[in-house]
Amino acid sequence: MRSSEVCSCAPLVVIGSANADIYVEIERLPKVGETVAASSGQTLPGGKGANQAACGARLSYPTYFVGQVGEDPHGSLIQDSLGACGVRLDHLNVVSAPTGHAVVMLQPGGQNSIIIVGGANVSWSGLEGGISPFTLGTQQLIRQAGVILLQREIPDFVNLEAAKIAKAAHVPIILDAGGMEGPILEDLLKCITVFSPNETELARLTGMPTETLEAVICAAKKCQEMGVGQVLVKLGEQGSVFLTEHGQLYMQPCVPAQNVVDTTGAGDTFTAAFAVALVEGQPLSDALQFAAAAASLCVQAKGAIPSMPERKAVVQLLQENSVIAKMQEQ
């Protein structure tokens, strides 16, 4: 079932960024003052918010995207791509600012370095005179959501307004720490149900080391001291760690990928798949496995949105890994 079909489920509402990702494939990063030739280049739809919305829809869950694009070809690219995935775009704003874009420098082995230009993503109207940046319809959508998914590629005041509306309506909120590098508003952290950084973001936000599992857990506890209820740390090839508000620890190994092509959308896929599993009411351990399987499939294709897996593929991978695990136990 595509998310555009009629469904009584409380939807996943993703509020965030949409970019045109300009991919260049290079053997290595250039040194200062150096020019290097790319073996290929192309423009694909992306942005953390759009990626996560596409993932939710591809996993057959009703998904809305709240964001902004420009009146330009890049904006059309994003709208067409999200629409093809089944994402509801009723609350997508088309503004005069250019669509955000990113330069993705893809190196051998799927590793990447990314430069972001905010554009329409950072052109939201401010909270002047107490007026919300969201329309009344969007505010109502947030209140009726099953879960809200936020990232840090849009202004903090937009995330905070969304979080306040959701919290008042008792809607769970997941904040992906990816995006801007600055400190996170204390008021925003206090609204968050699940905070999800990777190890680099966790170290930057807490000022603590994250080179070992023990260090990651200590840093996650620091996040809780900052006001966050639960922490989900993405550790790439090392899997993930989830710390509940009561201090219970869940560790999820990664699901090995047969061939790593591009890691660009892996974290977004993991977070969105976890959000889908959470709103579906899956047990926490199952939700983490579901997210790990989705991320494993994502890295095996180029591009963020184009690599988002269908639910059928995720379920099949989980079943295959379950069979392998049982065989190893015998």
Short mmCIF file of the C-alpha atoms (twelve columns), coordinates in Angstrom:
data_MODEL
# 
_entry.id   MODEL 
# 
loop_
_atom_site.group_PDB 
_atom_site.id 
_atom_site.type_symbol 
_atom_site.label_atom_id 
_atom_site.label_alt_id 
_atom_site.label_comp_id 
_atom_site.label_asym_id 
_atom_site.label_seq_id 
_atom_site.Cartn_x 
_atom_site.Cartn_y 
_atom_site.Cartn_z 
_atom_site.pdbx_PDB_model_num 
ATOM 1   C CA . MET A 1   0.000  0.000   0.000   1 
ATOM 2   C CA . ARG A 2   1.336  3.424   -0.949  1 
ATOM 3   C CA . SER A 3   1.007  6.219   1.633   1 
ATOM 4   C CA . SER A 4   -1.217 8.135   -0.777  1 
ATOM 5   C CA . GLU A 5   -3.934 5.506   -0.357  1 
ATOM 6   C CA . VAL A 6   -6.648 5.893   2.257   1 
ATOM 7   C CA . CYS A 7   -5.474 4.637   5.642   1 
ATOM 8   C CA . SER A 8   -6.793 5.106   9.158   1 
ATOM 9   C CA . CYS A 9   -3.254 5.026   10.608  1 
ATOM 10  C CA . ALA A 10  -1.965 8.161   12.318  1 
ATOM 11  C CA . PRO A 11  0.632  9.332   9.775   1 
ATOM 12  C CA . LEU A 12  4.366  9.827   9.966   1 
ATOM 13  C CA . VAL A 13  4.949  13.567  9.551   1 
ATOM 14  C CA . VAL A 14  8.449  14.576  8.486   1 
ATOM 15  C CA . ILE A 15  9.333  18.256  8.892   1 
ATOM 16  C CA . GLY A 16  12.646 19.174  7.348   1 
ATOM 17  C CA . SER A 17  14.870 19.860  4.377   1 
ATOM 18  C CA . ALA A 18  14.766 19.014  0.694   1 
ATOM 19  C CA . ASN A 19  17.853 19.333  -1.509  1 
ATOM 20  C CA . ALA A 20  19.041 18.608  -4.992  1 
ATOM 21  C CA . ASP A 21  22.133 16.447  -4.404  1 
ATOM 22  C CA . ILE A 22  24.850 17.131  -6.977  1 
ATOM 23  C CA . TYR A 23  26.971 13.972  -7.044  1 
ATOM 24  C CA . VAL A 24  30.592 13.916  -8.201  1 
ATOM 25  C CA . GLU A 25  32.585 10.672  -8.082  1 
ATOM 26  C CA . ILE A 26  36.250 11.188  -7.226  1 
ATOM 27  C CA . GLU A 27  39.185 9.019   -6.241  1 
ATOM 28  C CA . ARG A 28  40.126 11.332  -3.345  1 
ATOM 29  C CA . LEU A 29  39.335 14.751  -1.917  1 
ATOM 30  C CA . PRO A 30  41.310 17.621  -3.457  1 
ATOM 31  C CA . LYS A 31  44.029 19.309  -1.430  1 
ATOM 32  C CA . VAL A 32  43.960 23.076  -0.841  1 
ATOM 33  C CA . GLY A 33  44.444 24.850  -4.170  1 
ATOM 34  C CA . GLU A 34  44.146 21.604  -6.143  1 
ATOM 35  C CA . THR A 35  41.681 20.679  -8.893  1 
ATOM 36  C CA . VAL A 36  40.737 17.035  -9.393  1 
ATOM 37  C CA . ALA A 37  38.670 15.464  -12.165 1 
ATOM 38  C CA . ALA A 38  35.482 13.567  -11.375 1 
ATOM 39  C CA . SER A 39  34.791 10.296  -13.160 1 
ATOM 40  C CA . SER A 40  31.077 11.129  -13.336 1 
ATOM 41  C CA . GLY A 41  28.446 13.518  -12.013 1 
ATOM 42  C CA . GLN A 42  24.664 13.712  -11.730 1 
ATOM 43  C CA . THR A 43  21.926 15.489  -9.799  1 
ATOM 44  C CA . LEU A 44  19.583 13.429  -7.602  1 
ATOM 45  C CA . PRO A 45  16.855 14.386  -5.103  1 
ATOM 46  C CA . GLY A 46  17.834 14.401  -1.424  1 
ATOM 47  C CA . GLY A 47  17.969 16.410  1.791   1 
ATOM 48  C CA . LYS A 48  17.525 14.798  5.216   1 
ATOM 49  C CA . GLY A 49  13.837 15.621  5.503   1 
ATOM 50  C CA . ALA A 50  12.968 14.512  1.987   1 
ATOM 51  C CA . ASN A 51  15.080 11.367  2.386   1 
ATOM 52  C CA . GLN A 52  13.260 10.360  5.547   1 
ATOM 53  C CA . ALA A 53  9.835  11.098  4.070   1 
ATOM 54  C CA . ALA A 54  10.655 9.031   0.993   1 
ATOM 55  C CA . CYS A 55  11.812 6.176   3.217   1 
ATOM 56  C CA . GLY A 56  8.607  6.233   5.276   1 
ATOM 57  C CA . ALA A 57  6.467  6.098   2.144   1 
ATOM 58  C CA . ARG A 58  8.575  3.396   0.482   1 
ATOM 59  C CA . LEU A 59  8.045  1.338   3.643   1 
ATOM 60  C CA . SER A 60  4.303  1.566   2.925   1 
ATOM 61  C CA . TYR A 61  3.430  3.855   5.811   1 
ATOM 62  C CA . PRO A 62  1.237  6.985   5.356   1 
ATOM 63  C CA . THR A 63  3.786  9.813   5.238   1 
ATOM 64  C CA . TYR A 64  3.538  13.589  4.892   1 
ATOM 65  C CA . PHE A 65  6.423  15.934  4.156   1 
ATOM 66  C CA . VAL A 66  6.407  19.504  5.500   1 
ATOM 67  C CA . GLY A 67  9.151  21.606  3.955   1 
ATOM 68  C CA . GLN A 68  10.072 24.213  1.371   1 
ATOM 69  C CA . VAL A 69  11.403 24.152  -2.193  1 
ATOM 70  C CA . GLY A 70  11.936 26.865  -4.776  1 
ATOM 71  C CA . GLU A 71  10.138 27.591  -8.027  1 
ATOM 72  C CA . ASP A 72  12.918 26.013  -10.079 1 
ATOM 73  C CA . PRO A 73  13.871 22.737  -11.788 1 
ATOM 74  C CA . HIS A 74  15.458 21.390  -8.596  1 
ATOM 75  C CA . GLY A 75  12.193 21.972  -6.740  1 
ATOM 76  C CA . SER A 76  10.296 20.127  -9.457  1 
ATOM 77  C CA . LEU A 77  12.804 17.255  -9.256  1 
ATOM 78  C CA . ILE A 78  12.147 16.873  -5.532  1 
ATOM 79  C CA . GLN A 79  8.364  17.098  -5.868  1 
ATOM 80  C CA . ASP A 80  8.293  14.535  -8.662  1 
ATOM 81  C CA . SER A 81  10.543 12.145  -6.751  1 
ATOM 82  C CA . LEU A 82  8.655  12.352  -3.464  1 
ATOM 83  C CA . GLY A 83  5.336  12.056  -5.250  1 
ATOM 84  C CA . ALA A 84  6.548  8.931   -7.047  1 
ATOM 85  C CA . CYS A 85  7.455  7.406   -3.665  1 
ATOM 86  C CA . GLY A 86  3.941  8.035   -2.389  1 
ATOM 87  C CA . VAL A 87  4.723  10.931  -0.031  1 
ATOM 88  C CA . ARG A 88  1.832  13.337  0.612   1 
ATOM 89  C CA . LEU A 89  2.903  16.849  -0.387  1 
ATOM 90  C CA . ASP A 90  -0.200 18.802  0.711   1 
ATOM 91  C CA . HIS A 91  1.932  20.805  3.171   1 
ATOM 92  C CA . LEU A 92  4.998  21.451  1.004   1 
ATOM 93  C CA . ASN A 93  5.634  25.182  0.467   1 
ATOM 94  C CA . VAL A 94  6.921  26.524  -2.852  1 
ATOM 95  C CA . VAL A 95  8.789  29.783  -2.155  1 
ATOM 96  C CA . SER A 96  10.775 32.410  -4.055  1 
ATOM 97  C CA . ALA A 97  14.147 31.306  -2.624  1 
ATOM 98  C CA . PRO A 98  16.090 28.721  -4.656  1 
ATOM 99  C CA . THR A 99  15.761 25.073  -3.727  1 
ATOM 100 C CA . GLY A 100 18.449 23.918  -1.327  1 
ATOM 101 C CA . HIS A 101 21.237 21.845  -2.811  1 
ATOM 102 C CA . ALA A 102 24.220 19.823  -1.730  1 
ATOM 103 C CA . VAL A 103 27.497 18.822  -3.356  1 
ATOM 104 C CA . VAL A 104 28.182 15.168  -2.563  1 
ATOM 105 C CA . MET A 105 31.776 14.091  -3.154  1 
ATOM 106 C CA . LEU A 106 31.571 10.309  -3.450  1 
ATOM 107 C CA . GLN A 107 34.792 8.367   -2.947  1 
ATOM 108 C CA . PRO A 108 35.643 4.670   -3.478  1 
ATOM 109 C CA . GLY A 109 33.974 2.350   -0.978  1 
ATOM 110 C CA . GLY A 110 30.870 4.520   -0.738  1 
ATOM 111 C CA . GLN A 111 32.321 7.113   1.646   1 
ATOM 112 C CA . ASN A 112 31.275 10.701  1.084   1 
ATOM 113 C CA . SER A 113 31.856 14.321  2.027   1 
ATOM 114 C CA . ILE A 114 28.978 16.789  1.676   1 
ATOM 115 C CA . ILE A 115 28.612 20.575  1.404   1 
ATOM 116 C CA . ILE A 116 25.100 22.000  1.899   1 
ATOM 117 C CA . VAL A 117 23.564 25.232  0.569   1 
ATOM 118 C CA . GLY A 118 20.383 25.904  2.589   1 
ATOM 119 C CA . GLY A 119 18.321 27.922  0.100   1 
ATOM 120 C CA . ALA A 120 14.580 27.472  0.613   1 
ATOM 121 C CA . ASN A 121 15.240 25.216  3.609   1 
ATOM 122 C CA . VAL A 122 16.419 28.187  5.679   1 
ATOM 123 C CA . SER A 123 13.969 30.734  4.270   1 
ATOM 124 C CA . TRP A 124 11.084 30.074  6.650   1 
ATOM 125 C CA . SER A 125 9.106  33.056  7.933   1 
ATOM 126 C CA . GLY A 126 10.010 33.906  11.523  1 
ATOM 127 C CA . LEU A 127 7.761  33.853  14.558  1 
ATOM 128 C CA . GLU A 128 6.897  37.520  14.220  1 
ATOM 129 C CA . GLY A 129 4.166  38.682  16.566  1 
ATOM 130 C CA . GLY A 130 3.685  35.133  17.792  1 
ATOM 131 C CA . ILE A 131 2.487  33.972  14.364  1 
ATOM 132 C CA . SER A 132 3.440  30.346  13.669  1 
ATOM 133 C CA . PRO A 133 5.484  29.514  10.546  1 
ATOM 134 C CA . PHE A 134 2.943  26.738  9.964   1 
ATOM 135 C CA . THR A 135 -0.520 27.138  8.478   1 
ATOM 136 C CA . LEU A 136 -3.501 26.107  10.591  1 
ATOM 137 C CA . GLY A 137 -3.814 23.012  8.430   1 
ATOM 138 C CA . THR A 138 -0.210 22.006  9.057   1 
ATOM 139 C CA . GLN A 139 -0.606 22.606  12.791  1 
ATOM 140 C CA . GLN A 140 -3.595 20.248  12.781  1 
ATOM 141 C CA . LEU A 141 -1.616 17.655  10.812  1 
ATOM 142 C CA . ILE A 142 1.113  17.742  13.474  1 
ATOM 143 C CA . ARG A 143 -1.459 17.219  16.242  1 
ATOM 144 C CA . GLN A 144 -2.925 14.208  14.424  1 
ATOM 145 C CA . ALA A 145 0.411  12.547  13.619  1 
ATOM 146 C CA . GLY A 146 1.498  9.184   14.935  1 
ATOM 147 C CA . VAL A 147 5.059  10.451  15.188  1 
ATOM 148 C CA . ILE A 148 6.940  13.624  14.178  1 
ATOM 149 C CA . LEU A 149 10.390 13.337  12.615  1 
ATOM 150 C CA . LEU A 150 12.717 16.362  12.698  1 
ATOM 151 C CA . GLN A 151 16.309 17.068  11.579  1 
ATOM 152 C CA . ARG A 152 18.673 20.053  11.781  1 
ATOM 153 C CA . GLU A 153 18.812 21.311  8.189   1 
ATOM 154 C CA . ILE A 154 16.030 23.848  8.810   1 
ATOM 155 C CA . PRO A 155 16.011 26.728  11.348  1 
ATOM 156 C CA . ASP A 156 15.820 25.809  15.027  1 
ATOM 157 C CA . PHE A 157 12.744 27.979  15.565  1 
ATOM 158 C CA . VAL A 158 10.812 25.884  13.023  1 
ATOM 159 C CA . ASN A 159 11.751 22.641  14.768  1 
ATOM 160 C CA . LEU A 160 10.919 24.129  18.161  1 
ATOM 161 C CA . GLU A 161 7.483  25.312  17.018  1 
ATOM 162 C CA . ALA A 162 6.708  21.873  15.559  1 
ATOM 163 C CA . ALA A 163 7.929  20.150  18.724  1 
ATOM 164 C CA . LYS A 164 5.819  22.366  20.991  1 
ATOM 165 C CA . ILE A 165 2.675  21.669  18.957  1 
ATOM 166 C CA . ALA A 166 3.368  17.932  18.927  1 
ATOM 167 C CA . LYS A 167 4.226  17.700  22.612  1 
ATOM 168 C CA . ALA A 168 1.046  19.538  23.602  1 
ATOM 169 C CA . ALA A 169 -0.891 16.928  21.613  1 
ATOM 170 C CA . HIS A 170 1.111  14.040  23.164  1 
ATOM 171 C CA . VAL A 171 2.625  13.101  19.792  1 
ATOM 172 C CA . PRO A 172 6.065  11.424  20.041  1 
ATOM 173 C CA . ILE A 173 8.941  13.384  18.470  1 
ATOM 174 C CA . ILE A 174 12.180 12.014  17.019  1 
ATOM 175 C CA . LEU A 175 15.008 14.474  16.386  1 
ATOM 176 C CA . ASP A 176 17.788 13.381  14.037  1 
ATOM 177 C CA . ALA A 177 20.860 15.389  15.069  1 
ATOM 178 C CA . GLY A 178 22.215 15.620  11.518  1 
ATOM 179 C CA . GLY A 179 22.510 19.066  9.930   1 
ATOM 180 C CA . MET A 180 23.669 22.280  11.589  1 
ATOM 181 C CA . GLU A 181 26.690 22.017  13.849  1 
ATOM 182 C CA . GLY A 182 25.726 24.486  16.590  1 
ATOM 183 C CA . PRO A 183 24.248 23.668  19.998  1 
ATOM 184 C CA . ILE A 184 20.629 22.522  20.146  1 
ATOM 185 C CA . LEU A 185 18.079 24.701  21.911  1 
ATOM 186 C CA . GLU A 186 17.451 23.491  25.465  1 
ATOM 187 C CA . ASP A 187 13.704 23.999  25.047  1 
ATOM 188 C CA . LEU A 188 13.778 21.792  21.948  1 
ATOM 189 C CA . LEU A 189 15.668 18.983  23.673  1 
ATOM 190 C CA . LYS A 190 13.099 18.933  26.480  1 
ATOM 191 C CA . CYS A 191 10.352 18.247  23.911  1 
ATOM 192 C CA . ILE A 192 12.102 15.317  22.258  1 
ATOM 193 C CA . THR A 193 10.988 11.718  22.789  1 
ATOM 194 C CA . VAL A 194 13.934 10.099  20.973  1 
ATOM 195 C CA . PHE A 195 17.157 11.936  20.138  1 
ATOM 196 C CA . SER A 196 19.174 10.282  17.361  1 
ATOM 197 C CA . PRO A 197 22.761 11.402  16.637  1 
ATOM 198 C CA . ASN A 198 25.592 9.465   15.072  1 
ATOM 199 C CA . GLU A 199 28.812 9.120   17.042  1 
ATOM 200 C CA . THR A 200 30.377 12.255  15.512  1 
ATOM 201 C CA . GLU A 201 27.328 14.399  16.252  1 
ATOM 202 C CA . LEU A 202 27.107 12.925  19.748  1 
ATOM 203 C CA . ALA A 203 30.723 13.897  20.472  1 
ATOM 204 C CA . ARG A 204 30.246 17.416  19.117  1 
ATOM 205 C CA . LEU A 205 27.049 18.082  21.062  1 
ATOM 206 C CA . THR A 206 28.243 16.688  24.392  1 
ATOM 207 C CA . GLY A 207 31.958 17.540  24.198  1 
ATOM 208 C CA . MET A 208 32.683 13.957  25.198  1 
ATOM 209 C CA . PRO A 209 34.678 11.197  23.459  1 
ATOM 210 C CA . THR A 210 32.762 8.532   21.521  1 
ATOM 211 C CA . GLU A 211 35.560 6.246   20.280  1 
ATOM 212 C CA . THR A 212 34.431 3.233   22.334  1 
ATOM 213 C CA . LEU A 213 31.062 1.721   23.176  1 
ATOM 214 C CA . GLU A 214 31.507 2.657   26.834  1 
ATOM 215 C CA . ALA A 215 32.238 6.255   25.840  1 
ATOM 216 C CA . VAL A 216 29.168 6.349   23.569  1 
ATOM 217 C CA . ILE A 217 26.945 5.185   26.418  1 
ATOM 218 C CA . CYS A 218 28.383 7.834   28.756  1 
ATOM 219 C CA . ALA A 219 27.794 10.529  26.143  1 
ATOM 220 C CA . ALA A 220 24.232 9.282   25.589  1 
ATOM 221 C CA . LYS A 221 23.595 9.598   29.328  1 
ATOM 222 C CA . LYS A 222 24.912 13.171  29.094  1 
ATOM 223 C CA . CYS A 223 22.211 13.859  26.491  1 
ATOM 224 C CA . GLN A 224 19.622 12.672  28.982  1 
ATOM 225 C CA . GLU A 225 21.029 15.086  31.546  1 
ATOM 226 C CA . MET A 226 20.491 17.819  28.923  1 
ATOM 227 C CA . GLY A 227 16.767 17.039  28.871  1 
ATOM 228 C CA . VAL A 228 16.321 14.255  26.295  1 
ATOM 229 C CA . GLY A 229 14.234 11.237  27.263  1 
ATOM 230 C CA . GLN A 230 15.664 8.450   25.079  1 
ATOM 231 C CA . VAL A 231 18.777 8.330   22.887  1 
ATOM 232 C CA . LEU A 232 19.364 6.308   19.726  1 
ATOM 233 C CA . VAL A 233 22.985 6.484   18.557  1 
ATOM 234 C CA . LYS A 234 23.801 5.412   15.000  1 
ATOM 235 C CA . LEU A 235 27.249 3.808   14.802  1 
ATOM 236 C CA . GLY A 236 27.523 2.880   11.113  1 
ATOM 237 C CA . GLU A 237 29.204 -0.482  10.657  1 
ATOM 238 C CA . GLN A 238 29.126 -0.957  14.449  1 
ATOM 239 C CA . GLY A 239 25.323 -0.923  14.520  1 
ATOM 240 C CA . SER A 240 23.355 1.205   16.974  1 
ATOM 241 C CA . VAL A 241 22.776 1.767   20.679  1 
ATOM 242 C CA . PHE A 242 19.452 2.708   22.263  1 
ATOM 243 C CA . LEU A 243 19.288 4.057   25.813  1 
ATOM 244 C CA . THR A 244 15.820 4.212   27.354  1 
ATOM 245 C CA . GLU A 245 14.742 6.893   29.803  1 
ATOM 246 C CA . HIS A 246 15.027 4.290   32.576  1 
ATOM 247 C CA . GLY A 247 18.626 3.444   31.653  1 
ATOM 248 C CA . GLN A 248 17.931 0.159   29.848  1 
ATOM 249 C CA . LEU A 249 20.383 -0.477  27.023  1 
ATOM 250 C CA . TYR A 250 19.667 -2.092  23.642  1 
ATOM 251 C CA . MET A 251 22.514 -2.844  21.227  1 
ATOM 252 C CA . GLN A 252 21.726 -3.635  17.603  1 
ATOM 253 C CA . PRO A 253 24.476 -4.900  15.277  1 
ATOM 254 C CA . CYS A 254 24.406 -3.724  11.693  1 
ATOM 255 C CA . VAL A 255 23.001 -5.994  9.006   1 
ATOM 256 C CA . PRO A 256 25.973 -6.596  6.648   1 
ATOM 257 C CA . ALA A 257 25.594 -5.215  3.126   1 
ATOM 258 C CA . GLN A 258 26.752 -7.353  0.207   1 
ATOM 259 C CA . ASN A 259 28.181 -4.354  -1.657  1 
ATOM 260 C CA . VAL A 260 28.523 -0.820  -0.245  1 
ATOM 261 C CA . VAL A 261 27.984 1.696   -3.060  1 
ATOM 262 C CA . ASP A 262 26.931 4.924   -1.330  1 
ATOM 263 C CA . THR A 263 26.395 5.631   2.382   1 
ATOM 264 C CA . THR A 264 24.757 9.055   1.824   1 
ATOM 265 C CA . GLY A 265 21.216 8.176   2.922   1 
ATOM 266 C CA . ALA A 266 21.971 5.361   5.362   1 
ATOM 267 C CA . GLY A 267 21.438 7.348   8.558   1 
ATOM 268 C CA . ASP A 268 18.221 8.896   7.236   1 
ATOM 269 C CA . THR A 269 16.948 5.469   6.214   1 
ATOM 270 C CA . PHE A 270 17.745 4.031   9.640   1 
ATOM 271 C CA . THR A 271 16.007 6.867   11.502  1 
ATOM 272 C CA . ALA A 272 12.916 6.871   9.277   1 
ATOM 273 C CA . ALA A 273 12.571 3.081   9.345   1 
ATOM 274 C CA . PHE A 274 12.838 3.160   13.137  1 
ATOM 275 C CA . ALA A 275 10.127 5.863   13.227  1 
ATOM 276 C CA . VAL A 276 7.839  3.716   11.070  1 
ATOM 277 C CA . ALA A 277 8.384  0.664   13.267  1 
ATOM 278 C CA . LEU A 278 7.817  2.775   16.385  1 
ATOM 279 C CA . VAL A 279 4.497  4.209   15.200  1 
ATOM 280 C CA . GLU A 280 3.406  0.740   14.071  1 
ATOM 281 C CA . GLY A 281 3.868  -0.432  17.646  1 
ATOM 282 C CA . GLN A 282 6.704  -2.892  16.997  1 
ATOM 283 C CA . PRO A 283 8.718  -3.922  20.086  1 
ATOM 284 C CA . LEU A 284 11.872 -1.837  20.481  1 
ATOM 285 C CA . SER A 285 14.233 -4.697  19.606  1 
ATOM 286 C CA . ASP A 286 12.239 -5.443  16.449  1 
ATOM 287 C CA . ALA A 287 12.164 -1.761  15.513  1 
ATOM 288 C CA . LEU A 288 15.959 -1.582  15.732  1 
ATOM 289 C CA . GLN A 289 16.346 -4.708  13.589  1 
ATOM 290 C CA . PHE A 290 13.913 -3.315  11.024  1 
ATOM 291 C CA . ALA A 291 15.871 -0.060  10.855  1 
ATOM 292 C CA . ALA A 292 19.200 -1.880  10.517  1 
ATOM 293 C CA . ALA A 293 17.907 -3.997  7.638   1 
ATOM 294 C CA . ALA A 294 16.537 -0.948  5.826   1 
ATOM 295 C CA . ALA A 295 19.865 0.892   6.178   1 
ATOM 296 C CA . SER A 296 21.751 -2.150  4.882   1 
ATOM 297 C CA . LEU A 297 19.701 -2.137  1.694   1 
ATOM 298 C CA . CYS A 298 20.070 1.633   1.293   1 
ATOM 299 C CA . VAL A 299 23.873 1.629   1.035   1 
ATOM 300 C CA . GLN A 300 23.795 -0.827  -1.855  1 
ATOM 301 C CA . ALA A 301 22.519 1.766   -4.368  1 
ATOM 302 C CA . LYS A 302 23.631 5.246   -5.414  1 
ATOM 303 C CA . GLY A 303 21.689 8.337   -4.335  1 
ATOM 304 C CA . ALA A 304 19.691 8.992   -1.186  1 
ATOM 305 C CA . ILE A 305 16.039 8.879   -2.252  1 
ATOM 306 C CA . PRO A 306 16.624 6.449   -5.159  1 
ATOM 307 C CA . SER A 307 18.200 3.978   -2.714  1 
ATOM 308 C CA . MET A 308 15.348 3.898   -0.199  1 
ATOM 309 C CA . PRO A 309 14.143 0.268   0.092   1 
ATOM 310 C CA . GLU A 310 10.631 -1.074  -0.310  1 
ATOM 311 C CA . ARG A 311 9.087  -2.801  2.722   1 
ATOM 312 C CA . LYS A 312 9.005  -6.147  0.908   1 
ATOM 313 C CA . ALA A 313 12.800 -6.070  0.480   1 
ATOM 314 C CA . VAL A 314 13.350 -5.174  4.152   1 
ATOM 315 C CA . VAL A 315 11.101 -8.005  5.368   1 
ATOM 316 C CA . GLN A 316 12.822 -10.455 3.025   1 
ATOM 317 C CA . LEU A 317 16.272 -9.443  4.279   1 
ATOM 318 C CA . LEU A 318 15.159 -9.870  7.892   1 
ATOM 319 C CA . GLN A 319 13.786 -13.322 7.101   1 
ATOM 320 C CA . GLU A 320 17.016 -14.328 5.340   1 
ATOM 321 C CA . ASN A 321 19.124 -13.174 8.290   1 
ATOM 322 C CA . SER A 322 16.850 -15.038 10.693  1 
ATOM 323 C CA . VAL A 323 17.358 -18.265 8.736   1 
ATOM 324 C CA . ILE A 324 21.143 -17.756 8.677   1 
ATOM 325 C CA . ALA A 325 21.197 -17.090 12.425  1 
ATOM 326 C CA . LYS A 326 19.239 -20.289 13.141  1 
ATOM 327 C CA . MET A 327 21.604 -22.309 10.921  1 
ATOM 328 C CA . GLN A 328 24.614 -20.925 12.787  1 
ATOM 329 C CA . GLU A 329 23.073 -21.918 16.114  1 
ATOM 330 C CA . GLN A 330 22.704 -25.568 15.059  1 
# 
